[in-house]
CSV table of C-alpha atoms in Angstrom, one decimal:
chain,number,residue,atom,x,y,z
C,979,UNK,CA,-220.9,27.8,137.7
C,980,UNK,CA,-221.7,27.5,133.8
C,981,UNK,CA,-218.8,26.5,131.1
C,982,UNK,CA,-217.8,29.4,129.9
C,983,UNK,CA,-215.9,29.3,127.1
C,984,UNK,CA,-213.0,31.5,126.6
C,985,UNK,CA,-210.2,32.5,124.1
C,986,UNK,CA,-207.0,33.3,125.3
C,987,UNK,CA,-207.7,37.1,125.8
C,988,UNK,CA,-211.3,36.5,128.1
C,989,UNK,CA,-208.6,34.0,129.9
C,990,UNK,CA,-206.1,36.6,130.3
C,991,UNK,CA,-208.9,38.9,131.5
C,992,UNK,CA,-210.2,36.9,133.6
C,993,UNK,CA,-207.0,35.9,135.6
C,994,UNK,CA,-206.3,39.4,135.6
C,995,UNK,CA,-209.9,40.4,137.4
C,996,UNK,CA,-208.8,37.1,139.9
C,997,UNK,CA,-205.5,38.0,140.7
C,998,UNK,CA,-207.2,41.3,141.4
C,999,UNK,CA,-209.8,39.5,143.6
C,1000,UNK,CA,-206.9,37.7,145.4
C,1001,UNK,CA,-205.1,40.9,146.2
C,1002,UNK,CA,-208.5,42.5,147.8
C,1003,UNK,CA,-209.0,39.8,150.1
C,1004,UNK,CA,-205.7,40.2,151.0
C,1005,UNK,CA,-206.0,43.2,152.5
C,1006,UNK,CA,-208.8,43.2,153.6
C,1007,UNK,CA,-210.2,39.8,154.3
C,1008,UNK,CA,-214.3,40.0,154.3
C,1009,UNK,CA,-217.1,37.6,153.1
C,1010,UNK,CA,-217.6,39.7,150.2
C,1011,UNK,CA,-213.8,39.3,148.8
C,1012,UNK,CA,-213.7,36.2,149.9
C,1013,UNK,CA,-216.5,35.5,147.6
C,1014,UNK,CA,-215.3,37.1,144.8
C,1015,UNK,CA,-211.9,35.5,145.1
C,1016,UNK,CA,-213.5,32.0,145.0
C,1017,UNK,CA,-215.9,32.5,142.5
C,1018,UNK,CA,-213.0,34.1,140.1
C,1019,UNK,CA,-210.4,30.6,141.0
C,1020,UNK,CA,-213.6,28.5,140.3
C,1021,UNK,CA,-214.0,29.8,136.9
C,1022,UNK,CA,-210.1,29.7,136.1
C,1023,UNK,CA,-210.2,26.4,137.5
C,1024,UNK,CA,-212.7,25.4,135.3
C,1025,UNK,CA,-211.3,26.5,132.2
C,1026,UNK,CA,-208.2,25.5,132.9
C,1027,UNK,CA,-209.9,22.1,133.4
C,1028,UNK,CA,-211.8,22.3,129.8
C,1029,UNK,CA,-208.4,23.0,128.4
C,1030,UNK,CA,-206.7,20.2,129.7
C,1031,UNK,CA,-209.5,18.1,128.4
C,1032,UNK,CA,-209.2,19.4,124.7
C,1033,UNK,CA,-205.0,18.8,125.0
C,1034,UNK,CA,-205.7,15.2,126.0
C,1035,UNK,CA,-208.8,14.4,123.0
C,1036,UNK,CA,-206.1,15.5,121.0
C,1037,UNK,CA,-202.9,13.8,122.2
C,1038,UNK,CA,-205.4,11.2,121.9
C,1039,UNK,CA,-206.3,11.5,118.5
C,1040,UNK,CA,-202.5,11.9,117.5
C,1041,UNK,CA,-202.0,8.5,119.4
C,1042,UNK,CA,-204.8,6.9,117.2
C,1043,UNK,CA,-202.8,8.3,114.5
C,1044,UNK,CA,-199.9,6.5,115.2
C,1045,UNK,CA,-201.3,3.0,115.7
């Protein structure tokens, strides 16, 4: 899957069309939900991964600061 970069809002979306995806499979466990589920936690993931990258460059930076 691409970086996509999001804003809060596409990220809300987004977890919102996952949690969505989740629910699905629950009831009804198939290859196509299951699919769909994965591919929306893989994005989130992601994101959530690019985020986390940013905070730390810039705790970082505010360390550099400091010194």
């Amino acid at each position: 899957i691409n970086t996509i970069l999001m804003n809060a809002r596409e990220f809300y979306n987004m977890v919102v069309k996952m949690r969505k995806a989740q629910r699905d499979y629950d009831k009804l466990p198939s290859t196509r939900n299951a699919t769909f589920k994965s591919q929306y936690e893989e994005i989130i993931d992601t994101e959530i991964e690019r985020v986390e990258k940013i905070k730390l460059s810039e705790a970082e930076k505010q360390q550099q600061k400091l010194l």
